[in-house]
Short mmCIF file of C-alpha atoms and ligand atoms in Angstrom, two decimals:
data_model
loop_
_atom_site.label_atom_id
_atom_site.label_comp_id
_atom_site.label_asym_id
_atom_site.label_seq_id
_atom_site.Cartn_x
_atom_site.Cartn_y
_atom_site.Cartn_z
CA MET U 760 -38.11 -1.05 -10.33
CA LYS U 761 -39.03 -1.23 -14.25
CA PRO U 762 -35.95 0.31 -15.81
CA THR U 763 -36.88 3.69 -17.83
CA HIS U 764 -34.33 3.22 -20.34
CA VAL U 765 -30.75 1.86 -21.28
CA GLU U 766 -28.44 4.46 -19.32
CA HIS U 767 -25.37 3.24 -20.96
CA ILE U 768 -23.54 0.11 -22.56
CA GLY U 769 -20.16 -0.36 -21.41
CA ILE U 770 -17.48 -1.54 -23.68
CA ALA U 771 -14.08 -2.82 -22.72
CA VAL U 772 -11.39 -1.46 -24.76
CA ASP U 773 -7.84 -1.92 -24.94
CA ASN U 774 -6.86 1.31 -26.40
CA LEU U 775 -9.13 4.21 -25.35
CA GLU U 776 -7.51 6.69 -27.62
CA GLU U 777 -7.95 4.36 -30.82
CA SER U 778 -11.34 3.45 -29.75
CA ILE U 779 -12.38 7.22 -29.32
CA LYS U 780 -11.33 7.95 -32.91
CA TYR U 781 -13.53 5.10 -34.39
CA TYR U 782 -16.57 6.24 -32.49
CA GLU U 783 -15.96 9.97 -33.60
CA THR U 784 -14.79 9.50 -37.22
CA ILE U 785 -16.73 6.51 -38.13
CA LEU U 786 -20.11 6.70 -36.20
CA GLY U 787 -20.04 10.38 -35.78
CA LEU U 788 -20.43 10.61 -32.31
CA LYS U 789 -18.69 13.33 -30.11
CA CYS U 790 -16.79 12.25 -27.06
CA TYR U 791 -17.83 14.54 -24.47
CA ALA U 792 -15.89 13.75 -21.30
CA VAL U 793 -13.15 11.23 -20.23
CA GLU U 794 -13.02 10.49 -16.90
CA GLU U 795 -10.76 8.40 -14.25
CA VAL U 796 -12.83 6.30 -11.87
CA ALA U 797 -10.06 5.15 -9.55
CA GLU U 798 -11.96 2.71 -7.43
CA GLN U 799 -12.72 0.54 -10.52
CA LYS U 800 -9.42 1.06 -12.04
CA VAL U 801 -10.60 2.73 -15.20
CA LYS U 802 -10.46 5.56 -17.50
CA VAL U 803 -14.24 6.02 -19.06
CA ALA U 804 -14.85 7.93 -22.37
CA PHE U 805 -18.77 9.16 -22.74
CA PHE U 806 -20.61 9.23 -25.85
CA GLN U 807 -24.43 10.29 -25.85
CA VAL U 808 -26.51 8.74 -28.21
CA GLY U 809 -30.14 9.61 -27.61
CA ASP U 810 -31.00 8.62 -24.04
CA THR U 811 -28.18 6.10 -23.95
CA LYS U 812 -24.85 6.43 -23.44
CA ILE U 813 -21.74 4.51 -24.76
CA GLU U 814 -18.83 4.17 -22.09
CA LEU U 815 -15.54 2.97 -23.31
CA LEU U 816 -13.63 1.57 -20.57
CA GLU U 817 -9.84 1.26 -20.50
CA THR U 818 -8.17 -0.33 -17.45
CA THR U 819 -5.58 1.55 -15.59
CA ASP U 820 -4.24 -1.49 -13.97
CA PRO U 821 -4.00 -5.26 -15.63
CA GLU U 822 -5.26 -6.61 -12.15
CA GLY U 823 -8.50 -4.31 -12.27
CA PRO U 824 -11.84 -5.79 -13.50
CA ILE U 825 -11.59 -4.22 -16.87
CA GLY U 826 -7.88 -5.33 -17.24
CA LYS U 827 -8.86 -8.93 -16.23
CA PHE U 828 -11.96 -8.98 -18.40
CA VAL U 829 -9.85 -8.06 -21.55
CA GLU U 830 -7.17 -10.46 -20.87
CA LYS U 831 -9.72 -13.28 -20.77
CA LYS U 832 -12.19 -12.15 -23.34
CA GLY U 833 -10.57 -9.43 -25.55
CA PRO U 834 -12.20 -6.24 -25.99
CA GLY U 835 -15.79 -5.99 -26.57
CA VAL U 836 -19.39 -5.24 -24.70
CA HIS U 837 -18.76 -5.51 -21.02
CA HIS U 838 -22.20 -4.64 -19.32
CA ILE U 839 -25.37 -2.88 -19.76
CA ALA U 840 -26.85 -0.32 -17.29
CA PHE U 841 -30.33 0.17 -16.91
CA ALA U 842 -31.73 3.45 -15.44
CA VAL U 843 -33.95 2.95 -12.36
CA GLU U 844 -35.50 5.23 -9.91
CA SER U 845 -33.98 3.43 -7.12
CA VAL U 846 -30.74 1.63 -7.12
CA SER U 847 -30.95 0.20 -3.59
CA GLU U 848 -34.57 -0.76 -4.08
CA ALA U 849 -33.73 -2.45 -7.46
CA LEU U 850 -30.94 -4.35 -5.81
CA LYS U 851 -33.24 -5.49 -3.24
CA ALA U 852 -36.16 -6.54 -5.56
CA ALA U 853 -33.71 -8.49 -7.62
CA GLU U 854 -32.16 -10.32 -4.54
CA GLU U 855 -35.57 -11.11 -3.22
CA LYS U 856 -36.16 -12.91 -6.52
CA GLY U 857 -33.00 -15.04 -6.01
CA ILE U 858 -30.50 -13.05 -8.08
CA ALA U 859 -26.97 -13.01 -7.29
CA LEU U 860 -25.85 -9.49 -6.58
CA ILE U 861 -22.14 -8.25 -7.02
CA ASP U 862 -23.21 -5.03 -5.06
CA LYS U 863 -25.51 -5.50 -1.92
CA THR U 864 -25.86 -1.74 -1.43
CA PRO U 865 -25.17 1.15 -4.31
CA ARG U 866 -21.91 2.75 -4.84
CA ILE U 867 -20.91 5.66 -6.45
CA GLY U 868 -19.86 5.33 -10.25
CA ALA U 869 -18.92 7.63 -13.22
CA GLU U 870 -20.51 10.79 -13.47
CA GLY U 871 -21.40 10.66 -9.77
CA LEU U 872 -24.25 8.33 -10.38
CA LYS U 873 -25.50 5.59 -7.81
CA ILE U 874 -24.75 2.11 -9.33
CA GLY U 875 -25.09 -1.57 -8.59
CA PHE U 876 -24.27 -4.78 -10.26
CA LEU U 877 -25.93 -7.90 -10.55
CA HIS U 878 -23.92 -10.99 -11.18
CA PRO U 879 -23.89 -12.64 -14.66
CA LYS U 880 -24.50 -16.07 -13.38
CA SER U 881 -27.87 -15.07 -12.62
CA THR U 882 -28.62 -12.82 -15.70
CA HIS U 883 -28.04 -15.13 -18.44
CA GLY U 884 -24.40 -14.08 -18.95
CA VAL U 885 -24.94 -10.50 -19.04
CA LEU U 886 -23.24 -8.27 -16.58
CA THR U 887 -26.13 -6.23 -15.58
CA GLU U 888 -25.95 -2.62 -13.89
CA PHE U 889 -28.72 -0.31 -12.51
CA CYS U 890 -27.84 3.10 -11.91
CA SER U 891 -29.94 6.40 -10.92
CA LYS U 892 -28.91 10.01 -10.38
CA SER U 893 -30.09 10.00 -6.63
ZN1 ZN I 424 -21.49 1.23 -16.09
#
């Protein structure tokens, strides 16, 4: 269950276009895709940095999870995603150790990856995601 790398860092933004501009012109990264994930009410922009991606998340609905996050805390780092071999096994192992889960079983996230979240109340304040390709 040990993660192989940080798969991505999710960053909540209030203006996707302006944020993309920052990552491209100041950091010199290239946005390689923008995808809407209807289930999570977000539009996501992707940047590759080594093995890790930056995912900029803009809400498509003020009542969505990112909409609520930005309203409460303002834009900023939202979650960290670790690549694991099996999301379902990683979730199970965490639950067995007393960690509160947001997802009991994996669901499909951006780029078709399997994902599952741990609850930040059990992870020292960091919304933590596991993801895997299969
Ligand atoms: Zn994520």
